[in-house]
C-alpha cells in the first residue's frame, strides 16, 4: 500500500514538471477580453450648438449605457451620438457593468468669431462686409445712437463714441468695433489784406459787405487792421 502511494506521488511530480507553463489549469476561466482595456474614443470634444458627434467604446464589444450630466447643454443617444444644445460644459458617461467611462463636452455658440476695428467720422456711411452669404446675415448695433446699421450691413456714424456692430450668420459671428470721431473743422485761411469801411469799426474780407460803399472802403493789411484794434466782421469771417 505504501509503495502504491509513493508511486502515485512520483507520477504526479513527473507530470507536473513535464506540463507547459502556459497550459491552462483544469477548471480555470480563460477570457480574451478585459474591462480594463475598454475606453472611450475621446476624452474631450468641442461642439458648436446644434452640431453632433458620435462617441464610441474602444477595446470592448459590450454595449454601453449612455447618459449626460446636463441635458440642457448636451444630449446623448443610446448609440453614443452627442448633440450640443446650448453654450456650456457637460460630461457624457458610458457605463458597462460597474465600470464608467466619461468624456468632457464643451459647447460653443459660434464656430468662429472674427474681429475688425474701424474708425468713422460723424455723418459718414460705410458698407460692412463678411464672407457669409448676405441674405443669411443678421446685423445689430450695440448702440444705434453712435452707429446705426441697416439690414444690409450699411453703418451710419451718428455721434462720437465707440460701439460694436454684430453680424451673425449661422454659427459664424463677425464683430466690428467702430470708433466715431467728430468731423475735423479746418479753419479758413486768413487773407493777407482786408477792407475797412469809411465809418465802420470792423474789418471785412470783401469791400462790399453788407451796406458798405465799395468806393469809400480802403484796403489795409490784416496785421495793420488788427494792430488798430478792429475786430473781424462776423459775416465775412
Tab-separated table of C-alpha atoms in Angstrom:
chain	number	residue	atom	x	y	z
A	1	UNK	CA	0.000	0.000	0.000
A	2	UNK	CA	2.789	2.362	0.946
A	3	UNK	CA	4.610	1.528	-2.283
A	4	UNK	CA	1.484	2.358	-4.294
A	5	UNK	CA	1.168	5.825	-2.664
A	6	UNK	CA	4.808	6.550	-3.333
A	7	UNK	CA	4.411	5.577	-6.997
A	8	UNK	CA	1.382	7.853	-7.392
A	9	UNK	CA	3.190	10.816	-5.822
A	10	UNK	CA	6.208	10.269	-8.055
A	11	UNK	CA	3.997	10.050	-11.165
A	12	UNK	CA	2.216	13.321	-10.241
A	13	UNK	CA	5.563	15.112	-9.788
A	14	UNK	CA	6.831	13.913	-13.183
A	15	UNK	CA	3.655	15.033	-14.946
A	16	UNK	CA	3.743	18.482	-13.328
A	17	UNK	CA	7.337	19.031	-14.418
A	18	UNK	CA	6.521	17.993	-17.974
A	19	UNK	CA	3.430	20.256	-18.281
A	20	UNK	CA	3.962	23.531	-20.332
A	21	UNK	CA	3.961	26.734	-18.281
A	22	UNK	CA	1.239	28.373	-20.387
A	23	UNK	CA	-1.146	25.402	-20.264
A	24	UNK	CA	-4.423	26.444	-18.541
A	25	UNK	CA	-5.202	24.761	-15.262
A	26	UNK	CA	-8.234	22.495	-15.336
A	27	UNK	CA	-11.330	24.354	-14.135
A	28	UNK	CA	-9.858	27.928	-14.585
A	29	UNK	CA	-11.727	30.538	-16.723
A	30	UNK	CA	-9.983	31.816	-19.861
A	31	UNK	CA	-11.084	35.263	-21.161
A	32	UNK	CA	-9.975	37.129	-24.290
A	33	UNK	CA	-11.474	40.458	-23.151
A	34	UNK	CA	-10.876	42.506	-20.003
A	35	UNK	CA	-12.882	45.506	-18.863
A	36	UNK	CA	-9.689	47.436	-18.035
A	37	UNK	CA	-8.805	47.530	-21.774
A	38	UNK	CA	-12.015	49.360	-22.663
A	39	UNK	CA	-12.023	53.131	-23.199
A	40	UNK	CA	-13.870	55.927	-24.972
A	41	UNK	CA	-12.539	57.121	-28.324
A	42	UNK	CA	-12.457	60.720	-26.972
A	43	UNK	CA	-11.810	62.090	-23.504
A	44	UNK	CA	-12.830	65.649	-24.504
A	45	UNK	CA	-14.621	67.140	-27.502
A	46	UNK	CA	-15.824	70.615	-28.522
A	47	UNK	CA	-19.125	71.106	-30.318
A	48	UNK	CA	-20.945	74.052	-31.828
A	49	UNK	CA	-24.546	74.500	-30.731
A	50	UNK	CA	-26.762	72.318	-32.930
A	51	UNK	CA	-23.920	70.092	-34.180
A	52	UNK	CA	-23.425	66.374	-33.308
A	53	UNK	CA	-20.576	63.906	-32.929
A	54	UNK	CA	-20.554	60.182	-32.149
A	55	UNK	CA	-18.694	58.709	-29.192
A	56	UNK	CA	-17.772	55.013	-29.188
A	57	UNK	CA	-16.245	52.465	-26.857
A	58	UNK	CA	-12.884	51.047	-27.925
A	59	UNK	CA	-11.431	47.739	-26.722
A	60	UNK	CA	-14.714	46.032	-25.914
A	61	UNK	CA	-17.678	44.613	-27.773
A	62	UNK	CA	-20.018	45.084	-24.828
A	63	UNK	CA	-22.882	47.521	-25.175
A	64	UNK	CA	-22.677	50.678	-23.076
A	65	UNK	CA	-25.452	52.682	-21.436
A	66	UNK	CA	-25.069	56.390	-22.190
A	67	UNK	CA	-26.020	59.343	-20.006
A	68	UNK	CA	-25.361	63.089	-19.756
A	69	UNK	CA	-24.700	65.262	-16.736
A	70	UNK	CA	-26.833	68.104	-18.145
A	71	UNK	CA	-29.475	67.541	-20.831
A	72	UNK	CA	-29.881	71.307	-21.320
A	73	UNK	CA	-26.299	71.582	-22.587
A	74	UNK	CA	-25.623	68.192	-24.185
A	75	UNK	CA	-27.866	65.295	-25.147
A	76	UNK	CA	-26.725	61.754	-25.980
A	77	UNK	CA	-28.486	58.876	-27.705
A	78	UNK	CA	-28.069	55.223	-26.723
A	79	UNK	CA	-25.873	54.805	-29.804
A	80	UNK	CA	-23.435	57.429	-28.456
A	81	UNK	CA	-24.423	60.392	-30.664
A	82	UNK	CA	-23.748	63.604	-28.724
A	83	UNK	CA	-25.543	66.851	-29.672
A	84	UNK	CA	-24.754	70.362	-28.401
A	85	UNK	CA	-27.882	72.130	-27.133
A	86	UNK	CA	-26.617	75.360	-25.590
A	87	UNK	CA	-23.354	77.036	-24.610
A	88	UNK	CA	-21.712	75.398	-21.599
A	89	UNK	CA	-19.835	72.320	-20.363
A	90	UNK	CA	-21.196	68.883	-19.508
A	91	UNK	CA	-19.963	65.309	-19.170
A	92	UNK	CA	-21.059	62.225	-21.116
A	93	UNK	CA	-20.802	58.867	-19.309
A	94	UNK	CA	-20.736	55.371	-20.821
A	95	UNK	CA	-21.470	52.607	-18.300
A	96	UNK	CA	-20.527	48.939	-18.805
A	97	UNK	CA	-21.336	46.795	-15.794
A	98	UNK	CA	-19.804	48.536	-12.807
A	99	UNK	CA	-17.291	50.457	-14.909
A	100	UNK	CA	-17.860	54.049	-16.044
A	101	UNK	CA	-16.088	55.963	-18.814
A	102	UNK	CA	-16.582	59.719	-19.295
A	103	UNK	CA	-15.922	62.420	-21.880
A	104	UNK	CA	-15.944	66.172	-21.246
A	105	UNK	CA	-18.015	68.102	-23.809
A	106	UNK	CA	-17.622	71.852	-24.385
A	107	UNK	CA	-20.413	73.508	-26.357
A	108	UNK	CA	-19.781	76.842	-28.078
A	109	UNK	CA	-22.326	79.146	-29.639
A	110	UNK	CA	-20.176	80.037	-32.670
A	111	UNK	CA	-17.643	78.060	-34.667
A	112	UNK	CA	-15.611	81.216	-35.348
A	113	UNK	CA	-15.577	84.870	-34.299
A	114	UNK	CA	-13.863	87.476	-36.482
A	115	UNK	CA	-12.931	90.900	-35.076
A	116	UNK	CA	-12.299	94.085	-37.020
A	117	UNK	CA	-11.555	97.603	-35.730
A	118	UNK	CA	-12.742	100.592	-37.762
A	119	UNK	CA	-12.802	104.385	-37.431
A	120	UNK	CA	-15.511	106.593	-38.906
A	121	UNK	CA	-16.243	110.312	-38.951
A	122	UNK	CA	-19.593	111.552	-37.706
A	123	UNK	CA	-22.089	111.716	-40.556
A	124	UNK	CA	-20.266	109.239	-42.789
A	125	UNK	CA	-21.579	105.900	-44.065
A	126	UNK	CA	-19.714	102.618	-44.556
A	127	UNK	CA	-20.786	99.293	-46.098
A	128	UNK	CA	-19.616	96.478	-43.836
A	129	UNK	CA	-18.823	93.122	-45.397
A	130	UNK	CA	-18.424	89.476	-44.341
A	131	UNK	CA	-17.579	86.221	-46.085
A	132	UNK	CA	-21.030	84.850	-45.209
A	133	UNK	CA	-24.000	84.924	-47.573
A	134	UNK	CA	-25.641	88.385	-47.247
A	135	UNK	CA	-29.214	87.054	-47.139
A	136	UNK	CA	-28.436	84.896	-44.106
A	137	UNK	CA	-26.571	87.565	-42.135
A	138	UNK	CA	-28.300	89.377	-39.273
A	139	UNK	CA	-26.953	92.812	-38.314
A	140	UNK	CA	-27.196	94.511	-34.919
A	141	UNK	CA	-25.644	97.601	-33.284
A	142	UNK	CA	-24.770	97.707	-29.593
A	143	UNK	CA	-25.657	101.429	-29.590
A	144	UNK	CA	-27.661	102.831	-32.529
A	145	UNK	CA	-27.181	106.349	-31.102
A	146	UNK	CA	-23.493	106.044	-32.010
A	147	UNK	CA	-23.601	103.811	-35.098
A	148	UNK	CA	-26.800	102.723	-36.823
A	149	UNK	CA	-26.609	99.651	-39.071
A	150	UNK	CA	-29.125	98.681	-41.753
A	151	UNK	CA	-30.371	95.154	-42.511
A	152	UNK	CA	-27.915	95.052	-45.413
A	153	UNK	CA	-24.891	95.998	-43.292
A	154	UNK	CA	-24.519	99.714	-44.043
A	155	UNK	CA	-23.221	101.567	-40.979
A	156	UNK	CA	-24.008	105.243	-40.403
A	157	UNK	CA	-21.983	107.215	-37.844
A	158	UNK	CA	-24.487	109.180	-35.744
A	159	UNK	CA	-22.477	110.574	-32.817
A	160	UNK	CA	-18.940	110.462	-31.491
A	161	UNK	CA	-18.180	107.420	-29.373
A	162	UNK	CA	-17.445	103.676	-29.613
A	163	UNK	CA	-19.811	100.769	-30.210
A	164	UNK	CA	-19.903	97.284	-31.724
A	165	UNK	CA	-21.693	96.010	-34.804
A	166	UNK	CA	-22.579	92.291	-34.728
A	167	UNK	CA	-23.070	90.258	-37.911
A	168	UNK	CA	-24.326	86.722	-37.282
A	169	UNK	CA	-24.545	84.023	-39.964
A	170	UNK	CA	-25.467	80.545	-38.666
A	171	UNK	CA	-22.544	79.543	-36.415
A	172	UNK	CA	-20.246	82.379	-37.510
A	173	UNK	CA	-20.075	85.805	-35.886
A	174	UNK	CA	-18.351	88.964	-37.078
A	175	UNK	CA	-17.762	91.830	-34.644
A	176	UNK	CA	-16.892	95.307	-35.885
A	177	UNK	CA	-15.633	97.659	-33.182
A	178	UNK	CA	-16.258	101.152	-34.548
A	179	UNK	CA	-14.932	104.430	-33.143
A	180	UNK	CA	-16.774	107.529	-34.352
A	181	UNK	CA	-14.887	110.808	-34.268
A	182	UNK	CA	-16.226	114.321	-34.628
A	183	UNK	CA	-15.518	115.855	-38.059
A	184	UNK	CA	-12.325	117.862	-38.238
A	185	UNK	CA	-13.083	121.519	-38.992
A	186	UNK	CA	-10.327	123.194	-40.953
A	187	UNK	CA	-10.288	126.951	-40.380
A	188	UNK	CA	-10.496	129.100	-43.479
A	189	UNK	CA	-7.176	130.653	-44.488
A	190	UNK	CA	-6.739	134.265	-43.390
A	191	UNK	CA	-6.385	136.840	-46.186
A	192	UNK	CA	-3.252	138.945	-46.470
A	193	UNK	CA	-5.293	142.148	-46.691
A	194	UNK	CA	-8.751	143.273	-45.504
A	195	UNK	CA	-11.164	146.134	-46.109
A	196	UNK	CA	-12.206	148.910	-43.776
A	197	UNK	CA	-15.395	150.867	-44.308
A	198	UNK	CA	-15.461	154.649	-44.004
A	199	UNK	CA	-17.410	154.668	-40.741
A	200	UNK	CA	-17.461	151.012	-39.582
A	201	UNK	CA	-15.478	149.602	-36.703
A	202	UNK	CA	-14.717	146.142	-38.193
A	203	UNK	CA	-12.507	144.764	-40.955
A	204	UNK	CA	-14.017	142.830	-43.843
A	205	UNK	CA	-12.926	140.190	-46.311
A	206	UNK	CA	-14.661	141.939	-49.229
A	207	UNK	CA	-15.174	145.685	-49.946
A	208	UNK	CA	-18.953	145.419	-50.433
A	209	UNK	CA	-20.002	143.512	-47.328
A	210	UNK	CA	-23.462	144.457	-46.130
A	211	UNK	CA	-24.146	148.193	-46.573
A	212	UNK	CA	-20.526	149.085	-47.240
A	213	UNK	CA	-19.806	151.568	-50.028
A	214	UNK	CA	-17.025	149.925	-52.081
A	215	UNK	CA	-15.950	153.303	-53.459
A	216	UNK	CA	-15.194	154.577	-49.941
A	217	UNK	CA	-13.694	151.365	-48.480
A	218	UNK	CA	-9.959	151.241	-48.058
A	219	UNK	CA	-7.715	148.209	-48.147
A	220	UNK	CA	-5.117	147.565	-45.448
A	221	UNK	CA	-3.077	144.560	-44.365
A	222	UNK	CA	-4.659	142.154	-41.877
A	223	UNK	CA	-1.908	142.810	-39.368
A	224	UNK	CA	-2.499	146.572	-39.655
A	225	UNK	CA	-6.247	146.216	-39.045
A	226	UNK	CA	-5.589	144.024	-36.004
A	227	UNK	CA	-2.971	146.484	-34.710
A	228	UNK	CA	-5.515	149.301	-34.932
A	229	UNK	CA	-7.905	147.210	-32.836
A	230	UNK	CA	-10.516	146.386	-35.470
A	231	UNK	CA	-12.389	143.109	-34.861
A	232	UNK	CA	-13.341	140.752	-37.728
A	233	UNK	CA	-16.729	141.053	-39.366
A	234	UNK	CA	-18.896	138.061	-38.345
A	235	UNK	CA	-20.450	137.916	-41.802
A	236	UNK	CA	-17.110	137.714	-43.611
A	237	UNK	CA	-15.142	135.521	-41.226
